[in-house]
Backbone as numpy.savetxt, mean C-alpha at the origin, in Angstrom:
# Nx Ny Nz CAx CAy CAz Cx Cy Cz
1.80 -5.49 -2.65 2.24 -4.91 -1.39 2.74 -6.00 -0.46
2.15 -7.15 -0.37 2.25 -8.39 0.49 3.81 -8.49 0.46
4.20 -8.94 -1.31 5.07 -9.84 -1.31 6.28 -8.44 -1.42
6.55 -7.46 -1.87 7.07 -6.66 -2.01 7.66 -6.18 -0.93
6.67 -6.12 0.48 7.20 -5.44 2.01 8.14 -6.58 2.66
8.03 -8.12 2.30 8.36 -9.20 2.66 9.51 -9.54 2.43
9.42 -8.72 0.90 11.24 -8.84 0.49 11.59 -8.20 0.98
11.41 -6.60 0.50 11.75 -5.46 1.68 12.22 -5.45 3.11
11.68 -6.31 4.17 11.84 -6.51 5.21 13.42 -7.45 5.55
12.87 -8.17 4.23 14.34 -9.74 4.49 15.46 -8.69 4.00
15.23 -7.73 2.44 16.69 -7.29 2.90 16.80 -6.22 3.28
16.16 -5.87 4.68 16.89 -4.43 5.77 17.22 -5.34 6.98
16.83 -6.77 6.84 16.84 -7.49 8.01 16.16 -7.52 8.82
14.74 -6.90 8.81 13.54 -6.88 9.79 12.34 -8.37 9.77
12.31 -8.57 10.74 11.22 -9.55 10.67 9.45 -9.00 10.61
9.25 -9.59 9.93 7.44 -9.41 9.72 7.02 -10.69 9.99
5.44 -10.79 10.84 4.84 -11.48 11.34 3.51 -11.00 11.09
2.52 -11.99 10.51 0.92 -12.32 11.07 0.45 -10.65 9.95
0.87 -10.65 8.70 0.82 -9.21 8.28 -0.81 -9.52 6.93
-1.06 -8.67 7.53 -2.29 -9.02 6.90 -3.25 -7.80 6.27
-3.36 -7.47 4.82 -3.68 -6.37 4.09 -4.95 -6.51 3.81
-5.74 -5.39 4.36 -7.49 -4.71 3.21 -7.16 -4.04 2.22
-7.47 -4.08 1.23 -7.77 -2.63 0.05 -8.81 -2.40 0.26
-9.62 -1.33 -0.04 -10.65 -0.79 -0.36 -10.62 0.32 -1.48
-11.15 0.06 -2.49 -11.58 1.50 -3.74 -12.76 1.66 -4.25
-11.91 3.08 -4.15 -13.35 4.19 -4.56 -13.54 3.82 -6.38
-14.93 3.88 -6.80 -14.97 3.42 -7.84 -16.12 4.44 -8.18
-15.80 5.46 -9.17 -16.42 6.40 -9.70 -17.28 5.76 -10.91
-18.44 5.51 -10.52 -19.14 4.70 -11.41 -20.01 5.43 -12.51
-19.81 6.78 -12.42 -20.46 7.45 -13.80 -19.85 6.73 -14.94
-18.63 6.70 -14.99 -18.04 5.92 -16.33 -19.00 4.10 -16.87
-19.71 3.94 -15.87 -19.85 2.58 -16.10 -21.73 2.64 -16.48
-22.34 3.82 -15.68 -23.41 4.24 -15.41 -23.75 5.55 -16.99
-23.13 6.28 -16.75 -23.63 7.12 -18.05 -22.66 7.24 -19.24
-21.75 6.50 -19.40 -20.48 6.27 -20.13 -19.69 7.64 -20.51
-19.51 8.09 -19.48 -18.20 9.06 -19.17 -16.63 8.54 -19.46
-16.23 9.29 -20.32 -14.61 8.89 -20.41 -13.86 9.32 -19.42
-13.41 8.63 -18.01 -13.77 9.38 -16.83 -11.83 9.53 -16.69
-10.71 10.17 -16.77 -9.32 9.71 -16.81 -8.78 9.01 -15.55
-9.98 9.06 -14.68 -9.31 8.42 -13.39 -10.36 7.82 -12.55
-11.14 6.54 -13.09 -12.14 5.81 -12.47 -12.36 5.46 -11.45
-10.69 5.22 -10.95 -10.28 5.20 -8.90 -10.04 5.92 -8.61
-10.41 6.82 -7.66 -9.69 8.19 -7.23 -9.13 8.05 -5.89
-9.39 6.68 -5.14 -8.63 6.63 -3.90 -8.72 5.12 -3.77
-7.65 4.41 -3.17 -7.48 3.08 -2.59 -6.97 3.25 -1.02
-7.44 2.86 -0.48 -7.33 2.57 0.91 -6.90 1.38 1.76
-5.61 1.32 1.97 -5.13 0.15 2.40 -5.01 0.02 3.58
-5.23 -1.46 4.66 -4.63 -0.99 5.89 -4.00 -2.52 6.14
-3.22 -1.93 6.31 -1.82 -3.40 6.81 -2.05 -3.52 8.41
-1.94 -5.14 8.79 -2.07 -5.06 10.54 -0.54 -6.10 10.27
0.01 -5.92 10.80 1.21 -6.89 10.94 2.20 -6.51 12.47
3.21 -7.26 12.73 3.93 -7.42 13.94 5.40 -7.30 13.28
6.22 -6.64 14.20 7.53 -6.44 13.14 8.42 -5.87 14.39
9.90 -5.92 14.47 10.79 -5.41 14.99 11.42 -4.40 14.79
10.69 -4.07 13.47 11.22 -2.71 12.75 10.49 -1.02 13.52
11.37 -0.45 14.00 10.66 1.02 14.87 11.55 1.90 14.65
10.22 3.10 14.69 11.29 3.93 14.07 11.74 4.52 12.78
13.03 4.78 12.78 13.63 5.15 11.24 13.54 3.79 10.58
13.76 2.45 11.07 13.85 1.30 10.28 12.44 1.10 9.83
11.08 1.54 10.29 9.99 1.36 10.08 9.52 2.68 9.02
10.41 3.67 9.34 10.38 4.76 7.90 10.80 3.97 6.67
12.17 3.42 6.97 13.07 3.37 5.91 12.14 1.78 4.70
11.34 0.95 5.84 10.56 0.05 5.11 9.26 0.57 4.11
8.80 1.87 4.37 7.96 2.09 4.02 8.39 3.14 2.94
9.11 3.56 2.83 9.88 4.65 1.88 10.21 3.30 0.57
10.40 2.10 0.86 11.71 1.07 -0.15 10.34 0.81 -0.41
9.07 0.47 0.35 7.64 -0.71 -0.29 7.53 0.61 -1.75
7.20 1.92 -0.80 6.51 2.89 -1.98 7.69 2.83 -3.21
8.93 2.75 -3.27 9.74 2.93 -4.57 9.56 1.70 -5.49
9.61 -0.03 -4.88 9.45 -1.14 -5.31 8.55 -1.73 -5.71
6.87 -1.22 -5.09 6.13 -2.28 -5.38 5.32 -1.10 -6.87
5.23 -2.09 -8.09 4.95 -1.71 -8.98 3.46 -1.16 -9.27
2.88 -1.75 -8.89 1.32 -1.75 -8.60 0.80 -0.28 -8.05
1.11 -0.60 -6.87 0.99 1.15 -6.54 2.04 2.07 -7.03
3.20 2.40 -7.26 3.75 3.42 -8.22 3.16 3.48 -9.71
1.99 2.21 -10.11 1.31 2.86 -11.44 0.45 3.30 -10.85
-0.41 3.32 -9.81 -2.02 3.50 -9.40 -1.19 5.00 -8.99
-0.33 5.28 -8.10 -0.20 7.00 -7.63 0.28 8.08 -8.70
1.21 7.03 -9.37 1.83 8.11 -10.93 0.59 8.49 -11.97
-1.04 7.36 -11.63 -1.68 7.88 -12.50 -2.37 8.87 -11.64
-2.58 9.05 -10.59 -3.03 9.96 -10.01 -4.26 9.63 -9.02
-4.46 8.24 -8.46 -4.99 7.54 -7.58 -4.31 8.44 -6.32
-4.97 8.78 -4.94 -4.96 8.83 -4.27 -4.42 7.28 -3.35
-3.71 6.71 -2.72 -3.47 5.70 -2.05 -2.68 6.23 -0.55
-4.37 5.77 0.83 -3.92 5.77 1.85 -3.96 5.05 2.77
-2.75 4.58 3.58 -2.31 3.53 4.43 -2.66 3.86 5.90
-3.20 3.25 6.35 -3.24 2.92 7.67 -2.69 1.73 8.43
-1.31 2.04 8.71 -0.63 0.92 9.32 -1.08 0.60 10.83
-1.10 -0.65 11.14 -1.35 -0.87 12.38 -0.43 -1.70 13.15
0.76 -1.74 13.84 1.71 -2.77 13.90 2.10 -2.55 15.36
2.23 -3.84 15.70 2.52 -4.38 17.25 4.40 -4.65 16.66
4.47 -4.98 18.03 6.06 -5.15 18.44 5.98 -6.52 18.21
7.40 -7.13 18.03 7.26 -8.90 17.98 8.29 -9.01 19.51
């Protein structure tokens, strides 16, 4: 997500500043605990980005529409059926 929004940003032309990501996941631990073949061991990741940016708006849609198509990581974690939710937090630069 880091390096992915970073490119993202350089080519819509937006600047990012001071951007700084949590994950958090849910980890269904019957599979590990009673050995369940469980098809989806994460059922939610929880991200929250704090960063500073010039991007508002539709340009701040249009960054977040290009991260979800590009960054590979999460298009395997949601196509398998992970739940993944963002809580953006972003100041003006």
């Amino acid at each position: 997500t880091n390096v992915i929004l970073n490119r993202v940003a350089e080519t819509q032309g937006a600047r990012i500043e001071g951007l700084s990501i949590e994950a958090r996941a849910e980890l269904d631990t019957r599979g590990i605990r009673e050995g369940l073949d469980l098809a989806l061991p994460i059922p939610r990741v929880e991200l929250t980005l704090e960063l500073a940016t010039d991007a508002w708006g539709d340009a701040l849609d249009a960054l977040k529409t290009e991260l979800h198509k590009r960054c590979p990581v999460s298009r395997v974690l949601r196509e398998a059926g992970v739940d993944i939710v963002e809580d953006w937090r972003v100041r003006a630069l």
